PDB file of C-alpha atoms in Angstrom:
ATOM      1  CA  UNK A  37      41.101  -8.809 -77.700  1.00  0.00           C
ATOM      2  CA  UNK A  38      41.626 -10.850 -74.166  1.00  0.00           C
ATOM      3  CA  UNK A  39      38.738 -11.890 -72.812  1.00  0.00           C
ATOM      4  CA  UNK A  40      38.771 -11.607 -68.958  1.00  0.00           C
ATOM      5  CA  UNK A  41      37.709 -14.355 -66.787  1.00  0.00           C
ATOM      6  CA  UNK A  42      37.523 -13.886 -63.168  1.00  0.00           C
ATOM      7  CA  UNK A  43      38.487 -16.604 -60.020  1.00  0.00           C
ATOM      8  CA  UNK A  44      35.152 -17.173 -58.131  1.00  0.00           C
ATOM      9  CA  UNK A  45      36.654 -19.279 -55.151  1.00  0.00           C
ATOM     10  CA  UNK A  46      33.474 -21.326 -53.848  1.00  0.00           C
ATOM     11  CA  UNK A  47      34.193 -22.574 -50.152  1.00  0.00           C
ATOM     12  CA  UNK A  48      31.556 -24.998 -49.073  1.00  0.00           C
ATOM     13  CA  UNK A  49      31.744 -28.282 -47.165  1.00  0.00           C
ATOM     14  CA  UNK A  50      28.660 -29.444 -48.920  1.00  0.00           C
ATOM     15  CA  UNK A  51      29.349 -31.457 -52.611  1.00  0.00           C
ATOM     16  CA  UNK A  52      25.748 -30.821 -53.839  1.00  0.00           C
ATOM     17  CA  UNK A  53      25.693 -26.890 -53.359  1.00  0.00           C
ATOM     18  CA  UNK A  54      29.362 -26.781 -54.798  1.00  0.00           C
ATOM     19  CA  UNK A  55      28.168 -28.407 -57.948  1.00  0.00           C
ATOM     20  CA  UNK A  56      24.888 -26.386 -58.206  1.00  0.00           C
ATOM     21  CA  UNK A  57      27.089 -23.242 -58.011  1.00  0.00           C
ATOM     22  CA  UNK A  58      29.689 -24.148 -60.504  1.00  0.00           C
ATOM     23  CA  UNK A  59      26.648 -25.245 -63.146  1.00  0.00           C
ATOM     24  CA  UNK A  60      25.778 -21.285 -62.469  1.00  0.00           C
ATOM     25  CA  UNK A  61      28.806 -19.750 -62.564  1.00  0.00           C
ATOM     26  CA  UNK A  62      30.429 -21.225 -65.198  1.00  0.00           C
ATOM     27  CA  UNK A  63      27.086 -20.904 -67.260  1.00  0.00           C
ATOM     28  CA  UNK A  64      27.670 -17.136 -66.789  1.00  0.00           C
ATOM     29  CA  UNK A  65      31.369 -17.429 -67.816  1.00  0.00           C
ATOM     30  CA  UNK A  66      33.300 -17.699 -64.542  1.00  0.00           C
ATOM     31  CA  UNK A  67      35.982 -19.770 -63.456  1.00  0.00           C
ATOM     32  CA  UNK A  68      35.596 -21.969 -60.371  1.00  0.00           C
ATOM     33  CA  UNK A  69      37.751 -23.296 -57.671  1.00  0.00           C
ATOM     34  CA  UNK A  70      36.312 -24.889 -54.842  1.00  0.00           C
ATOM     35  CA  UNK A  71      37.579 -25.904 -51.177  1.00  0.00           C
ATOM     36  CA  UNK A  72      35.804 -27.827 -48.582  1.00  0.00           C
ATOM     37  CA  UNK A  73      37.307 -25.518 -45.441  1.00  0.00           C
ATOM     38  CA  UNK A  74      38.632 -22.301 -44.815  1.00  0.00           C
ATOM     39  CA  UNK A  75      42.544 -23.984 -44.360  1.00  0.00           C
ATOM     40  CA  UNK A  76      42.455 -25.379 -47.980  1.00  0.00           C
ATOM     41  CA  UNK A  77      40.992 -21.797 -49.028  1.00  0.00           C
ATOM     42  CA  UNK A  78      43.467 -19.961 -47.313  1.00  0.00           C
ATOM     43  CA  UNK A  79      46.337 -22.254 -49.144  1.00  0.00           C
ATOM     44  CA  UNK A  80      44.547 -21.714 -52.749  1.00  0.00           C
ATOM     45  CA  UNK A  81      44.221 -17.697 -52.459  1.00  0.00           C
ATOM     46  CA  UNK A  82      47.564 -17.451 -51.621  1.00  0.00           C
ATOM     47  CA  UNK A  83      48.750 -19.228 -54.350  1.00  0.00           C
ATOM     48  CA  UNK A  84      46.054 -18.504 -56.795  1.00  0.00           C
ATOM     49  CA  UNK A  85      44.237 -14.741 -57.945  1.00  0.00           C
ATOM     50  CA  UNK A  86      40.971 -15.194 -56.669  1.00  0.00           C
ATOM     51  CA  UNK A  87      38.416 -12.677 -57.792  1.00  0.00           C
ATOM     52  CA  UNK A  88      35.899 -13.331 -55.048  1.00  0.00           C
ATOM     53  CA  UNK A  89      34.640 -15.855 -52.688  1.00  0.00           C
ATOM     54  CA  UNK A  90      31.430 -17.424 -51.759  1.00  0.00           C
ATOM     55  CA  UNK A  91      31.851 -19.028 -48.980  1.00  0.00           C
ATOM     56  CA  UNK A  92      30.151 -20.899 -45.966  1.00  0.00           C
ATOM     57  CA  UNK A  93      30.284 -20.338 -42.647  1.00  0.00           C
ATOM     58  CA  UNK A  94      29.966 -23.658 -40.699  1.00  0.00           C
ATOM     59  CA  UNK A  95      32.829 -25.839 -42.422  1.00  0.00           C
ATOM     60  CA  UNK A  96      35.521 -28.007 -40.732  1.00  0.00           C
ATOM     61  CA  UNK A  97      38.975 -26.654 -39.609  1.00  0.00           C
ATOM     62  CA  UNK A  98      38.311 -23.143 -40.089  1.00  0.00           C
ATOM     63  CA  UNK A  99      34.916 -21.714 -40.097  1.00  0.00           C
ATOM     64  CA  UNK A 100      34.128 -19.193 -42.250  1.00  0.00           C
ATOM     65  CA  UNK A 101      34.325 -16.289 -39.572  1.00  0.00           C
ATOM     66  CA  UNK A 102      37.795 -17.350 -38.972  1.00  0.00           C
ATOM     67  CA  UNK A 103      38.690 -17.312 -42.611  1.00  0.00           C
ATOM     68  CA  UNK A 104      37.156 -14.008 -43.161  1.00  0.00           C
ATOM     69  CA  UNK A 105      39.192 -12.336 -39.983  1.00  0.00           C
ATOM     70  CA  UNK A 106      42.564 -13.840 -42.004  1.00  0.00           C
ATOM     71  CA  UNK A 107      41.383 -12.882 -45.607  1.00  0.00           C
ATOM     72  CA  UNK A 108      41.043  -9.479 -44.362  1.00  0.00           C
ATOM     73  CA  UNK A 109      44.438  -9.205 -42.783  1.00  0.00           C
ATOM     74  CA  UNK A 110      45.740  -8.803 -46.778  1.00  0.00           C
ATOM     75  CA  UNK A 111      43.359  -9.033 -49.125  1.00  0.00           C
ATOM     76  CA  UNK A 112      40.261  -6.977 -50.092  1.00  0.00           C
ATOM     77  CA  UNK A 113      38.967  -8.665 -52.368  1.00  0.00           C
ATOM     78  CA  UNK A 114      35.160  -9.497 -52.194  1.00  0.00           C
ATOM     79  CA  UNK A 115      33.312 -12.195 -49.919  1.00  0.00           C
ATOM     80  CA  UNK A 116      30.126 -13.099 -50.289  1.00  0.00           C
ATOM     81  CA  UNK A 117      29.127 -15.306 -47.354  1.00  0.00           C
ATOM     82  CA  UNK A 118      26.204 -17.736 -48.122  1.00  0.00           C
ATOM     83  CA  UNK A 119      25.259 -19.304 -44.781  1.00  0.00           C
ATOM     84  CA  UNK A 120      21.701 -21.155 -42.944  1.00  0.00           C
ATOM     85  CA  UNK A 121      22.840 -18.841 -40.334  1.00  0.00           C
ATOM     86  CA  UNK A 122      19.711 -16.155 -40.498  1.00  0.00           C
ATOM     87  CA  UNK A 123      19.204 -14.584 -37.165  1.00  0.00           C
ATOM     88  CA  UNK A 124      20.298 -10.678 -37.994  1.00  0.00           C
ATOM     89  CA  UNK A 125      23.339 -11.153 -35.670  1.00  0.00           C
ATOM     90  CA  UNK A 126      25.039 -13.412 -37.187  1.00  0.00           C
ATOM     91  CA  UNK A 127      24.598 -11.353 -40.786  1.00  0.00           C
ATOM     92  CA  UNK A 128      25.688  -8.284 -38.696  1.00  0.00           C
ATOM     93  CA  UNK A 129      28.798 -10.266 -37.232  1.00  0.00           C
ATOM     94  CA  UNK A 130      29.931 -11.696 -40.787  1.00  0.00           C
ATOM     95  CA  UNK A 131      29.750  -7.945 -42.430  1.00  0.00           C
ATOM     96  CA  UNK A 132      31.510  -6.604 -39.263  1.00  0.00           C
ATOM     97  CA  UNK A 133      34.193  -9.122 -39.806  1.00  0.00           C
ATOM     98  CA  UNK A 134      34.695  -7.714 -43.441  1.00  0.00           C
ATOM     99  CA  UNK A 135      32.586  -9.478 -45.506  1.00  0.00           C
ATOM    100  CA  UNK A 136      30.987  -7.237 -48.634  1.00  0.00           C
ATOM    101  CA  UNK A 137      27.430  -9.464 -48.391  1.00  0.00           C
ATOM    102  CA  UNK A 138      25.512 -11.794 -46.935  1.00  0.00           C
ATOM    103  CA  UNK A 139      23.567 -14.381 -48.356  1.00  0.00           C
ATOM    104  CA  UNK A 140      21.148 -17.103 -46.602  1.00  0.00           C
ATOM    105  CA  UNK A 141      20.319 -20.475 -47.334  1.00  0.00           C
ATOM    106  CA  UNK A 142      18.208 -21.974 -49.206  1.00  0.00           C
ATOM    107  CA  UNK A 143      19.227 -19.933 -51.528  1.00  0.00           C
ATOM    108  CA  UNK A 144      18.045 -18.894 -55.267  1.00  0.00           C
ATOM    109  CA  UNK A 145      21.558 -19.662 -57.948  1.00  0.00           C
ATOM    110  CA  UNK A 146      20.275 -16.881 -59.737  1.00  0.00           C
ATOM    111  CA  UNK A 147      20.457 -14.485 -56.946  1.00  0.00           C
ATOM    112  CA  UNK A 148      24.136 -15.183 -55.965  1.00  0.00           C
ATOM    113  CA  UNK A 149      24.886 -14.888 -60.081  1.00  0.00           C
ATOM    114  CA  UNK A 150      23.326 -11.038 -59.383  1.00  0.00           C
ATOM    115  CA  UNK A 151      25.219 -10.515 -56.201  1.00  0.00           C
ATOM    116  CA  UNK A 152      28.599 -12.091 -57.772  1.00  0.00           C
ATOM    117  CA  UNK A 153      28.319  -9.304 -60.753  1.00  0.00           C
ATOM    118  CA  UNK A 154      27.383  -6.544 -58.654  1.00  0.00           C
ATOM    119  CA  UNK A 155      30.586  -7.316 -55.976  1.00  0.00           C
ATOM    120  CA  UNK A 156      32.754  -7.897 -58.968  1.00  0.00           C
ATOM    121  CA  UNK A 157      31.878  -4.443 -60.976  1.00  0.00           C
ATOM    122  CA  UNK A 158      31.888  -2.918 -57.622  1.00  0.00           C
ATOM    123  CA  UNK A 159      35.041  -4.389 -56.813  1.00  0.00           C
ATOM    124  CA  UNK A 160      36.567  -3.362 -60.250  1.00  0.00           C
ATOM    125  CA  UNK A 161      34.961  -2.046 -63.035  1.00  0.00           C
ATOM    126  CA  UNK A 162      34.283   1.232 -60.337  1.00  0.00           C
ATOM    127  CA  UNK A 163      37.715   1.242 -58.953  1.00  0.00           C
ATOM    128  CA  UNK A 164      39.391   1.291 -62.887  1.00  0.00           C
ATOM    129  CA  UNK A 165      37.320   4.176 -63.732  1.00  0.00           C
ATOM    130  CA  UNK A 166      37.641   5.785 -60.866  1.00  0.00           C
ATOM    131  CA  UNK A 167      41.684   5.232 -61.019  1.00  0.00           C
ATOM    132  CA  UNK A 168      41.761   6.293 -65.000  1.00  0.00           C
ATOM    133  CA  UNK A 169      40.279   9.638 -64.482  1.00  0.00           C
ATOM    134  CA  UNK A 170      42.714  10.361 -61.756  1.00  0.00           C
ATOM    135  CA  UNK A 171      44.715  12.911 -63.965  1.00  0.00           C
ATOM    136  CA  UNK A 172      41.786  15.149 -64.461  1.00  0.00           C
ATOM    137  CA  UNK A 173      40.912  14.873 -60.663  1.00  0.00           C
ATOM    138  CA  UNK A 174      42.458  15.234 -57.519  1.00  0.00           C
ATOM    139  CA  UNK A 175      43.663  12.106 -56.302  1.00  0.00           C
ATOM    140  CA  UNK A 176      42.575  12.587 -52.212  1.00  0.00           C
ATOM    141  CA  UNK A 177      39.117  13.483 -50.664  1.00  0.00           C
ATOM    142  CA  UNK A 178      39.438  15.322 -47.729  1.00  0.00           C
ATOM    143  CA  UNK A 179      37.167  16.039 -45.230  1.00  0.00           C
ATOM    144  CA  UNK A 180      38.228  17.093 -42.149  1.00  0.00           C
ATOM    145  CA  UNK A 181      40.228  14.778 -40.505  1.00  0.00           C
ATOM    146  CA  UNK A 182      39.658  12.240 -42.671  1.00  0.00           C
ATOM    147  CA  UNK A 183      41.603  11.906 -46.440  1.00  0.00           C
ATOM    148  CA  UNK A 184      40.563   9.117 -48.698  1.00  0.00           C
ATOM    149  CA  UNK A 185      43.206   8.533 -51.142  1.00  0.00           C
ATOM    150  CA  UNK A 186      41.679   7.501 -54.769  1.00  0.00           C
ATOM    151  CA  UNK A 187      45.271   5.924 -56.265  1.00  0.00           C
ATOM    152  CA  UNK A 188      45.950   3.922 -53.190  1.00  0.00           C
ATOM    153  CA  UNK A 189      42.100   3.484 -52.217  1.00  0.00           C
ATOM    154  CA  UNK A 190      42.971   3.737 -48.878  1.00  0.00           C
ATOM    155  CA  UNK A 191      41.397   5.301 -45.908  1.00  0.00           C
ATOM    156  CA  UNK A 192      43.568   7.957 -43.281  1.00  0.00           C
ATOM    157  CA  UNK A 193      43.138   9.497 -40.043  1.00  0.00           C
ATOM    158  CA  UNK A 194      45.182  11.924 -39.024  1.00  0.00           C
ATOM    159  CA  UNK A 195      47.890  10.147 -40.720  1.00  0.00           C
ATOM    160  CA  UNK A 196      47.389   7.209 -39.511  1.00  0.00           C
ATOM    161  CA  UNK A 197      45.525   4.089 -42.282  1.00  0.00           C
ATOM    162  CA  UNK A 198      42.600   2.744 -41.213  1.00  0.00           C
ATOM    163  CA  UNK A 199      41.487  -0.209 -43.103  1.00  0.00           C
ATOM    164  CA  UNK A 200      38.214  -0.768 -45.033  1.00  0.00           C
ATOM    165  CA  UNK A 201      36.880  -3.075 -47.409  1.00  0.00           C
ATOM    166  CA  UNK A 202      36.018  -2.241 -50.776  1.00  0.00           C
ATOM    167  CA  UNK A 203      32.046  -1.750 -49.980  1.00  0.00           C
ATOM    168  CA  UNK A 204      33.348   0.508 -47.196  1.00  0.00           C
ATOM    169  CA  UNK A 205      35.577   2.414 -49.470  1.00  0.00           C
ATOM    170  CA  UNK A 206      32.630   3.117 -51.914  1.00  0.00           C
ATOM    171  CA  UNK A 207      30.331   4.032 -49.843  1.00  0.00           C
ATOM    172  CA  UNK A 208      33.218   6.478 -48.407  1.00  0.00           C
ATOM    173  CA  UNK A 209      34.180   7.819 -51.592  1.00  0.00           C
ATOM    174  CA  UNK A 210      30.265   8.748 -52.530  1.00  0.00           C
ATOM    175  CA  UNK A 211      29.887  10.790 -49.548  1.00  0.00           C
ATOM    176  CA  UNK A 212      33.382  12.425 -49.331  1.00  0.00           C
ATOM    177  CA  UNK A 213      32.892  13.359 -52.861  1.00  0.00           C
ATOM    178  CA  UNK A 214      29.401  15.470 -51.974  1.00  0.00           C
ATOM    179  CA  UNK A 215      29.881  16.571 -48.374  1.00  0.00           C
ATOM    180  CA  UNK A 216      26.460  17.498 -46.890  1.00  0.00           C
ATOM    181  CA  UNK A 217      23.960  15.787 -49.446  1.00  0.00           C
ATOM    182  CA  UNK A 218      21.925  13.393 -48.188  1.00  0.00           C
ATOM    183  CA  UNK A 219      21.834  10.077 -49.657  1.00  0.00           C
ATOM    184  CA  UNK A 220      18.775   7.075 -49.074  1.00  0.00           C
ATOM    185  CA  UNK A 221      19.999   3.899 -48.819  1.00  0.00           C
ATOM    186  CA  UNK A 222      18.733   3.341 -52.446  1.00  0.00           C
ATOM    187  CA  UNK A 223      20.651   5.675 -53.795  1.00  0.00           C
ATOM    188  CA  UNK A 224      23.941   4.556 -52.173  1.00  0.00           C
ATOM    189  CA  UNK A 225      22.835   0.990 -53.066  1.00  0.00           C
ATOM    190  CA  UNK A 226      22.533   1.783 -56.676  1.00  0.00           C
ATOM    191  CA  UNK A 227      25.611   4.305 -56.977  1.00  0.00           C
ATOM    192  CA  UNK A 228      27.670   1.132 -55.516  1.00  0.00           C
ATOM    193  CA  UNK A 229      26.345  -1.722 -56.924  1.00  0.00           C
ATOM    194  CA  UNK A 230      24.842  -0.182 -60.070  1.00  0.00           C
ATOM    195  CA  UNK A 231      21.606  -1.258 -59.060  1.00  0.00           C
ATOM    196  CA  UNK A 232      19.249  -2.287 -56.006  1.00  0.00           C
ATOM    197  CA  UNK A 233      18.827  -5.880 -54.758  1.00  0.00           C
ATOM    198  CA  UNK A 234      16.050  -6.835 -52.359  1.00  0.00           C
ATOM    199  CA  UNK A 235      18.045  -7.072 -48.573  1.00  0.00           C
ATOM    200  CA  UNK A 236      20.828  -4.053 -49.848  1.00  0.00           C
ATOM    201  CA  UNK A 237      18.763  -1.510 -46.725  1.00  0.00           C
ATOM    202  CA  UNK A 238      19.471  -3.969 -44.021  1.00  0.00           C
ATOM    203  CA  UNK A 239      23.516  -4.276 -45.391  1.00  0.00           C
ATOM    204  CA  UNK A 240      24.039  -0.561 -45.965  1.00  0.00           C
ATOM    205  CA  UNK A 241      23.082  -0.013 -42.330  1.00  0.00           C
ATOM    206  CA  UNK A 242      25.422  -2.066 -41.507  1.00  0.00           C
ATOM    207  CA  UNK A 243      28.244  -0.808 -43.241  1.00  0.00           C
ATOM    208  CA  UNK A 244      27.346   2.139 -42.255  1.00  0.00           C
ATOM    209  CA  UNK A 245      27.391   1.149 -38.616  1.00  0.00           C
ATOM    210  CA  UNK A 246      31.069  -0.307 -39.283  1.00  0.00           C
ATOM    211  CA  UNK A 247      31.962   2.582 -41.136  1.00  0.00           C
ATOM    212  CA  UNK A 248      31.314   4.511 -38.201  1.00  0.00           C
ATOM    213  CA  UNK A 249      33.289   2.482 -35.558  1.00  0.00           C
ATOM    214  CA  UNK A 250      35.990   2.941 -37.968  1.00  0.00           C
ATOM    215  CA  UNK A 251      36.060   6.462 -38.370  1.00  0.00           C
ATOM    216  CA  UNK A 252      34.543   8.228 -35.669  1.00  0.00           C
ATOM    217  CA  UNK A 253      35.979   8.989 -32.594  1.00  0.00           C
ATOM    218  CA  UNK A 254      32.993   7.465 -30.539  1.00  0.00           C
ATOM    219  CA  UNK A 255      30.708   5.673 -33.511  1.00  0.00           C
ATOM    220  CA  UNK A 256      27.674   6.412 -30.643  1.00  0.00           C
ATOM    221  CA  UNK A 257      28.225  10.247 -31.232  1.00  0.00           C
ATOM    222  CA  UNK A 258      29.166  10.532 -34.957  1.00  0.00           C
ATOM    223  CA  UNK A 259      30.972  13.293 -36.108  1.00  0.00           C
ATOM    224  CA  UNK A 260      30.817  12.746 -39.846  1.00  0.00           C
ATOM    225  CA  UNK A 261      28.418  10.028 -41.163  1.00  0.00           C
ATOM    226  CA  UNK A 262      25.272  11.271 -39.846  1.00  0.00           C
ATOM    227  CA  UNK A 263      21.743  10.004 -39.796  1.00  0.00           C
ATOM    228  CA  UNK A 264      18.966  12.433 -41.379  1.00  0.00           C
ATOM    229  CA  UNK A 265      16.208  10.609 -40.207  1.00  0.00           C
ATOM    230  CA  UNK A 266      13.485   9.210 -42.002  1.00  0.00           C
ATOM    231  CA  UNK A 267      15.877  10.061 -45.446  1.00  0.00           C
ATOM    232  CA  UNK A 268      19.467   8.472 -45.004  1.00  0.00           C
ATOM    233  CA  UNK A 269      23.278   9.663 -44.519  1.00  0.00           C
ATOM    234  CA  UNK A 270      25.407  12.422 -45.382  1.00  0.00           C
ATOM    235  CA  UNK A 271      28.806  12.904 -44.373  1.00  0.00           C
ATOM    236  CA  UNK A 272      28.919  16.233 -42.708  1.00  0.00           C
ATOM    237  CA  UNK A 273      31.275  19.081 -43.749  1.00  0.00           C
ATOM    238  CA  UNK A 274      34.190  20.222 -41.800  1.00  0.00           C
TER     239      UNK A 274
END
């Protein structure tokens, strides 16, 4: 039987917190490339299957915003950002920007191990069972003018794709599949992740908030994800 190893792509300017991360991640039986700037990144993911990345955000050449913005442009696989950045905006900014987390520094290894596994079975382990049960199912989610196709895992609007990363898509797929019920940021944290890590209320809310400049029509007057206050979101039924 083939053992799987995944690509964790570790992009950090900093030699010490490269080396504490690799102890970590190869202790839990990852593989680990490393690059000092978002250029060198850019070169190694598109020449190499990387999994997911951890990166930085202050690095030389190309900051981790920037390498984010291009990463998303044709990949969806996950990124973790790990930053000393902490003032709420610039978490907000990086998840805006597509990333699926957002971790600050100092940091605990043995939280990033936690947040690596949960983006990774998010990322895949959900997505193959979701695709190998797509004989017995439907393959689209419709509702209204939105239709979330499960093969492709891609996101339409009247026709037209709209893209979303694979948090976005989950989160997406949980409500389309039970229009109307109300779900707390708990439960979409542990239907997603597979289980609830301290910080996951702040980041739903704000891929919720991105969610909704995505697919509303005007995100301040939402037509589908809606708040029920005091208990959480539903998508509402059209």
């Amino acid at each position: 039987m083939e053992i799987l190893i995944y690509n964790i792509l570790v992009v950090e300017d900093d030699e010490d917190i490269i080396k504490l991360l690799k102890i970590y991640l190869e202790g839990d039986g990852y593989r680990v490339i490393s690059a000092e700037n978002g250029i060198d990144a850019l070169k190694i993911i598109e020449n190499i299957k990387v999994d997911l990345v951890v990166m930085d955000i202050m690095m030389p050449k190309m900051d981790g915003y920037e390498l984010t913005k291009k990463i998303r442009e044709k990949y969806t696989i996950p990124i973790i950002i790990l930053s000393a950045k902490n003032k709420d905006s610039d978490k907000i900014y990086g998840l805006n920007l597509g990333a699926d987390d957002y971790i600050t520094k100092p940091f605990n290894p043995l939280e990033i191990i936690a947040r690596v596994n949960s983006n990774l079975r998010r990322f895949y382990h959900l997505n193959n069972q979701n695709n190998n049960t797509l004989k017995e199912e439907e393959t689209k989610l419709v509702v209204g003018d939105l239709v979330l196709d499960k093969q492709k895992l891609s996101l339409f609007k009247r026709g037209e794709e709209i893209i979303i990363t694979p948090t976005e898509y989950k989160i997406l797929s949980l409500f389309m599949k039970n229009p109307g019920k109300i779900f707390t940021k708990l439960q979409m944290s542990e239907a997603i992740n597979g289980d609830y890590l301290e910080g996951d209320n702040n980041t739903m809310m704000v891929h919720i908030s991105r969610l909704r400049e995505k697919v509303e029509d005007d995100s301040k007057k939402p037509e589908y994800i809606k708040t029920v206050r005091g208990i959480g979101y539903k998508i509402e039924k059209k």
